[in-house]
PDB file of C-alpha atoms in Angstrom:
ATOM      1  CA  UNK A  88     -77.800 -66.577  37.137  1.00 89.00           C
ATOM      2  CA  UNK A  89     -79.989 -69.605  35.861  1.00 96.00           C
ATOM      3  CA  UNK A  90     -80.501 -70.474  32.586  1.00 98.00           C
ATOM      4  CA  UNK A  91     -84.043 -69.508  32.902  1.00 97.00           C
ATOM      5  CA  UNK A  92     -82.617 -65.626  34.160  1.00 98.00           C
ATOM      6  CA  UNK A  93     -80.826 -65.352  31.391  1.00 98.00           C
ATOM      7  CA  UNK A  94     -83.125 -65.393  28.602  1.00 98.00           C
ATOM      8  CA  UNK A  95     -84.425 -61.957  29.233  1.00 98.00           C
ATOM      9  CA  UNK A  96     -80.677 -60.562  28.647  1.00 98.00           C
ATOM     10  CA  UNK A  97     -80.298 -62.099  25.873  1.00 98.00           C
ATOM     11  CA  UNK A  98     -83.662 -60.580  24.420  1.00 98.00           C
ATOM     12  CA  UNK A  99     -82.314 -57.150  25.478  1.00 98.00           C
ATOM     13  CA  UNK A 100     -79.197 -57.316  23.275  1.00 98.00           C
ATOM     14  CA  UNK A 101     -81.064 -59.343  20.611  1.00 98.00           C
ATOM     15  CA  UNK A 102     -83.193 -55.901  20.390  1.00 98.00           C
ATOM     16  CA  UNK A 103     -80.283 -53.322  21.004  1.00 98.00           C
ATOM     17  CA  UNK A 104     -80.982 -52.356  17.264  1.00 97.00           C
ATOM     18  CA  UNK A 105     -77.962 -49.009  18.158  1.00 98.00           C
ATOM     19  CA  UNK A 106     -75.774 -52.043  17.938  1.00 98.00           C
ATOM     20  CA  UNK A 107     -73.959 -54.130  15.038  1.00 98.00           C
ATOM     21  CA  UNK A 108     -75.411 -57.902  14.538  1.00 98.00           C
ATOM     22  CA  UNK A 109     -71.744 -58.333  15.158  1.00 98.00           C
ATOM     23  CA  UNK A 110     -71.622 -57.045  18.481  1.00 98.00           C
ATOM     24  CA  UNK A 111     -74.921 -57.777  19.803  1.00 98.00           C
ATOM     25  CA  UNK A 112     -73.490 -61.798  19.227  1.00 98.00           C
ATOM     26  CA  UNK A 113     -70.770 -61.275  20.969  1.00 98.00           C
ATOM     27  CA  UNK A 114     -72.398 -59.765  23.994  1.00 98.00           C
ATOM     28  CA  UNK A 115     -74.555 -62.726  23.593  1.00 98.00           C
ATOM     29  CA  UNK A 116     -71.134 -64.795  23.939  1.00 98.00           C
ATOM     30  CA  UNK A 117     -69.880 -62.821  27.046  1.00 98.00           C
ATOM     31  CA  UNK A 118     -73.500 -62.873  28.205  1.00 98.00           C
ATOM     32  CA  UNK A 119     -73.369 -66.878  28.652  1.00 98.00           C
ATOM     33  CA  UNK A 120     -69.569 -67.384  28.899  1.00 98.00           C
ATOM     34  CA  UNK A 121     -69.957 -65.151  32.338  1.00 98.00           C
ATOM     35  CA  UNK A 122     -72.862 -66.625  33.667  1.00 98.00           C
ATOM     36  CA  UNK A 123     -72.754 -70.461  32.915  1.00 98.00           C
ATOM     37  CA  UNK A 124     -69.405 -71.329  34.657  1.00 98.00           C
ATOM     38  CA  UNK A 125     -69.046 -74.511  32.580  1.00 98.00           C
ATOM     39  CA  UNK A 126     -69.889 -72.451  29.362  1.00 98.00           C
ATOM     40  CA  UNK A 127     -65.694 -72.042  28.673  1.00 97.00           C
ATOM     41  CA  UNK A 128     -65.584 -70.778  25.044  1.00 97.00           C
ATOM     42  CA  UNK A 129     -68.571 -69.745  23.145  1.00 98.00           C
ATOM     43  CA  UNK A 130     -68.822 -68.823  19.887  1.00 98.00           C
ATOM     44  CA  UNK A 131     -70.692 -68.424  16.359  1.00 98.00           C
ATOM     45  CA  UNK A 132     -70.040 -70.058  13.075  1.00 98.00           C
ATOM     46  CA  UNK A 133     -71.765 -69.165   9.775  1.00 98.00           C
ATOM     47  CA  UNK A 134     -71.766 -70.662   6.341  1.00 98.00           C
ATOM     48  CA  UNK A 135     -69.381 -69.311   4.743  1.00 98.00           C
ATOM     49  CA  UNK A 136     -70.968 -67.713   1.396  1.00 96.00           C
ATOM     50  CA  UNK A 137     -71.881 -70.592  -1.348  1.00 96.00           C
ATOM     51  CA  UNK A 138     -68.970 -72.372   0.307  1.00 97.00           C
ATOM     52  CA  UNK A 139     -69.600 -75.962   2.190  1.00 98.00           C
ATOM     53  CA  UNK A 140     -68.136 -74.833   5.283  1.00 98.00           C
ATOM     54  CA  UNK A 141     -68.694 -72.508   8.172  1.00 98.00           C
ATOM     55  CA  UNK A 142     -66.747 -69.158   9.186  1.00 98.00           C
ATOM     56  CA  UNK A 143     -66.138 -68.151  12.309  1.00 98.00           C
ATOM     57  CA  UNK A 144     -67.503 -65.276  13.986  1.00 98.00           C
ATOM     58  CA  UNK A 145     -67.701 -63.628  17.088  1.00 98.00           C
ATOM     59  CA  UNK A 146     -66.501 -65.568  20.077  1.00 98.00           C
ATOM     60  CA  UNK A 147     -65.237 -65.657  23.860  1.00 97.00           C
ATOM     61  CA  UNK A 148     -62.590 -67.476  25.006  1.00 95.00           C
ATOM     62  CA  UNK A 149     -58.849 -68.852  23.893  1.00 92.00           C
ATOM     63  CA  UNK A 150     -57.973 -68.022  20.765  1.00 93.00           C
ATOM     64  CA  UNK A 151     -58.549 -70.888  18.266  1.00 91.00           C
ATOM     65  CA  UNK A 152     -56.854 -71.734  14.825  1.00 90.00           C
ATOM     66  CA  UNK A 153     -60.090 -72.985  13.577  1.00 92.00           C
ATOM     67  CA  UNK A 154     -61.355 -69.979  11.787  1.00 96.00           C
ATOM     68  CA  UNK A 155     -62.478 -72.341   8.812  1.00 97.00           C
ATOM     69  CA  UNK A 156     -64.528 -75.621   9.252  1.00 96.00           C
ATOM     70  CA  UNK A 157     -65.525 -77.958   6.151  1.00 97.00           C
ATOM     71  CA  UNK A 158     -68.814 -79.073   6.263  1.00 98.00           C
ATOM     72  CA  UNK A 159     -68.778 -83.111   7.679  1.00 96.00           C
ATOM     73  CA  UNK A 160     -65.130 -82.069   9.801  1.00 95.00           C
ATOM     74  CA  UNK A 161     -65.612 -82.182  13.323  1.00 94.00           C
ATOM     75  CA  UNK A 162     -68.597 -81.631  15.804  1.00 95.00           C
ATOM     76  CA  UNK A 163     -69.446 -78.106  13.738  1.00 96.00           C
ATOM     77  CA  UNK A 164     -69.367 -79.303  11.103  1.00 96.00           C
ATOM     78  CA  UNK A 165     -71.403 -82.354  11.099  1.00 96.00           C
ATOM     79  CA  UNK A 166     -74.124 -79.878  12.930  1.00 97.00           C
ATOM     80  CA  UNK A 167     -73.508 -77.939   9.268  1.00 98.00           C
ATOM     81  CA  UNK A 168     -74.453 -81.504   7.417  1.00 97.00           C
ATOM     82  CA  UNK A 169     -77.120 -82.731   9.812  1.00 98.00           C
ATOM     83  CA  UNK A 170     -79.125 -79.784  10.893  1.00 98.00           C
ATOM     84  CA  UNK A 171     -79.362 -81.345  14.042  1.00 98.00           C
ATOM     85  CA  UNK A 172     -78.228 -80.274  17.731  1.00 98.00           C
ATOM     86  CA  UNK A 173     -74.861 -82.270  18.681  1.00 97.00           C
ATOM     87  CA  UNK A 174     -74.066 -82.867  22.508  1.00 97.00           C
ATOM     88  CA  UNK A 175     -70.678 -84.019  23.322  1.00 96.00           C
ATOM     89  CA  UNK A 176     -70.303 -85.375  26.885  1.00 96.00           C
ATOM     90  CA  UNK A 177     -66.475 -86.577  26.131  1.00 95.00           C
ATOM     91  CA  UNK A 178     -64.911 -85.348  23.227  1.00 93.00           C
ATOM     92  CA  UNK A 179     -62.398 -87.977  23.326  1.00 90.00           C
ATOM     93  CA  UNK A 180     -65.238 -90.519  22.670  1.00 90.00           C
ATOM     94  CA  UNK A 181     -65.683 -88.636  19.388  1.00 87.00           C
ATOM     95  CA  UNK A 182     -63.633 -90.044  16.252  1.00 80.00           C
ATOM     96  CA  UNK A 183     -64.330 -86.848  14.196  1.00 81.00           C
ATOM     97  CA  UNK A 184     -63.454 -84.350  16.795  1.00 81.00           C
ATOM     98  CA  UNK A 185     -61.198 -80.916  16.220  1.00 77.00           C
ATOM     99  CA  UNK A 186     -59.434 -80.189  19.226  1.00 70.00           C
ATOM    100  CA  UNK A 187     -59.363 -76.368  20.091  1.00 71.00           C
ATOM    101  CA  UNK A 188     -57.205 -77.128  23.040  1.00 79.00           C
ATOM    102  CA  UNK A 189     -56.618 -79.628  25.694  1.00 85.00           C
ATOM    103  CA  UNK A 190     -58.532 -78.656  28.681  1.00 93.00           C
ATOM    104  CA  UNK A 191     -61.555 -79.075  26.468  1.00 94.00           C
ATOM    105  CA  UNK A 192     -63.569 -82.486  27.858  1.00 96.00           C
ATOM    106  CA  UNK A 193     -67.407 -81.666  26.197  1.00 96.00           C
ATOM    107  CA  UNK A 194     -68.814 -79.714  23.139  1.00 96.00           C
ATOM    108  CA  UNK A 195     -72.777 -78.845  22.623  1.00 97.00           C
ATOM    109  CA  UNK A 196     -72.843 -77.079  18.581  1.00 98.00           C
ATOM    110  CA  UNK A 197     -76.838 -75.865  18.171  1.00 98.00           C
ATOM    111  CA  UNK A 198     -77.854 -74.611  14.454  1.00 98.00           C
ATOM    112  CA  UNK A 199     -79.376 -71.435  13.733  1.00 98.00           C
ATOM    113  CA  UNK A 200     -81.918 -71.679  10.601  1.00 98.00           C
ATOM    114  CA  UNK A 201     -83.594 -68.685   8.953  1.00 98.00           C
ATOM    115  CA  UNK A 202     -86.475 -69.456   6.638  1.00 96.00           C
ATOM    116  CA  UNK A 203     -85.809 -73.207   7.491  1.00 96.00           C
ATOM    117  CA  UNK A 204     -82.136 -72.621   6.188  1.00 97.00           C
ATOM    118  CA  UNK A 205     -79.399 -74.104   8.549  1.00 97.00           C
ATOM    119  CA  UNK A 206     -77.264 -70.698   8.099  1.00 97.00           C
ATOM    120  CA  UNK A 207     -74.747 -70.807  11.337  1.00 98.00           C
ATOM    121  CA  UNK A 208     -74.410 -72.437  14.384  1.00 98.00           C
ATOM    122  CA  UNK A 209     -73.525 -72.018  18.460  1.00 98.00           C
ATOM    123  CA  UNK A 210     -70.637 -73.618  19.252  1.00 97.00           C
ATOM    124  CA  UNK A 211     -69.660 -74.305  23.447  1.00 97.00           C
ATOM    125  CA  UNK A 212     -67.304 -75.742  24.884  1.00 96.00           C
ATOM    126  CA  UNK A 213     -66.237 -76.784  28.399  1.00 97.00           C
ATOM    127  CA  UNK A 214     -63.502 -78.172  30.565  1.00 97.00           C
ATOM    128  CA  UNK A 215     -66.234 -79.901  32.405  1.00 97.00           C
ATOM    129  CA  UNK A 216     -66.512 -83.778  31.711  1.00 96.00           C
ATOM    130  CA  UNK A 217     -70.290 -83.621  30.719  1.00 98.00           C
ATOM    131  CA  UNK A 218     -71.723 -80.662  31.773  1.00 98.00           C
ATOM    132  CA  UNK A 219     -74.538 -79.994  29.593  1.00 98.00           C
ATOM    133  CA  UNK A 220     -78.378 -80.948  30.497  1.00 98.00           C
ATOM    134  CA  UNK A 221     -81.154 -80.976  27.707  1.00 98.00           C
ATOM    135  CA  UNK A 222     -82.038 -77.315  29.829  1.00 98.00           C
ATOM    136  CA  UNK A 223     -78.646 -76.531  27.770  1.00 98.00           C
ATOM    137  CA  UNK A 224     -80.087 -77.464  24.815  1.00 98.00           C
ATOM    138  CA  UNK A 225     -83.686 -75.891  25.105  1.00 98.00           C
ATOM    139  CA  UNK A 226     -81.908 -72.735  26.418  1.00 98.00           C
ATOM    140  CA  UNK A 227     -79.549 -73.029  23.404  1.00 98.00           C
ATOM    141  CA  UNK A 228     -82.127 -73.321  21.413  1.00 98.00           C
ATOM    142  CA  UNK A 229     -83.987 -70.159  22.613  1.00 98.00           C
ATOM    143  CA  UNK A 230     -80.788 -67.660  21.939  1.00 98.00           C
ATOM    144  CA  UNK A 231     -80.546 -69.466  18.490  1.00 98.00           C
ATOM    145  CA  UNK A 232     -84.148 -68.655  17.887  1.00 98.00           C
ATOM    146  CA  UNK A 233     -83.669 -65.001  19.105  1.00 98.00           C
ATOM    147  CA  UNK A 234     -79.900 -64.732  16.823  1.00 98.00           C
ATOM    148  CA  UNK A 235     -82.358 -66.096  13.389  1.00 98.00           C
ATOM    149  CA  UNK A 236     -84.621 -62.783  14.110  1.00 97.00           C
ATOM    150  CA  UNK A 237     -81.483 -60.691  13.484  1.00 97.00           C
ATOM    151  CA  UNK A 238     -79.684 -62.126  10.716  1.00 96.00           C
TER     152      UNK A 238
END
């Protein structure tokens, strides 16, 4: 399934209103993490309350320790700091980098904003060496688009 194909999914869970928010994200995480083979953990972070940093929510994919991010620490949270998308083609290249695990080579974070509010974030990575195209990126930006409407 292209990237393209896969917008129209993720519009039908977006609008599965018999659903949690909670869920319908993580469908949208098994959604991509099954059809974009290089897609190898995907996952949501949120601000955490009044707190600088971001909370994880619902993901696919190893478990991580990271469950708590400062804002500035790491490719997250820089994304939380700069409101701006972050593609990784080598995390190794990357001085400020938290490794999740070993067999991960790239990272693309994308934020969410509601009412022009950076709230939360898309986080993917992949044990690809540069995988992601700016197609990633507009895609990305689409499902973070459709996750503001919800939120």
């Amino acid at each position: 399934m292209t990237l393209t194909q896969l917008k129209p999914e993720v519009e039908t869970i977006i609008s599965n209103t018999n659903e949690t928010v909670d869920n319908r994200l993580l469908s949208i995480c098994q959604l991509l993490e099954q059809h974009v083979p290089y897609y190898n953990w995907v996952g949501f972070y949120f601000k955490n309350g009044d707190k600088d940093e971001l909370k994880l929510g619902p993901y696919v994919g190893a478990p991580t320790d990271h469950t708590i991010i400062p804002f500035g620490k790491g490719i997250c949270g820089q994304v939380a700091v700069s409101n701006k998308n972050f593609v990784v083609p080598d995390v190794t290249a990357q001085d400020n980098y938290i490794a999740c695990s070993i067999t991960v080579k790239a990272e693309i974070v994308i934020p969410i904003f509601v009412n022009g509010e950076n709230i939360g974030q898309i986080d993917i990575d992949s044990n690809t060496p540069d995988p992601f195209t700016p197609e990633d990126e507009r895609f990305l930006e689409f499902v973070c688009q459709k996750v503001s409407e919800i939120l």
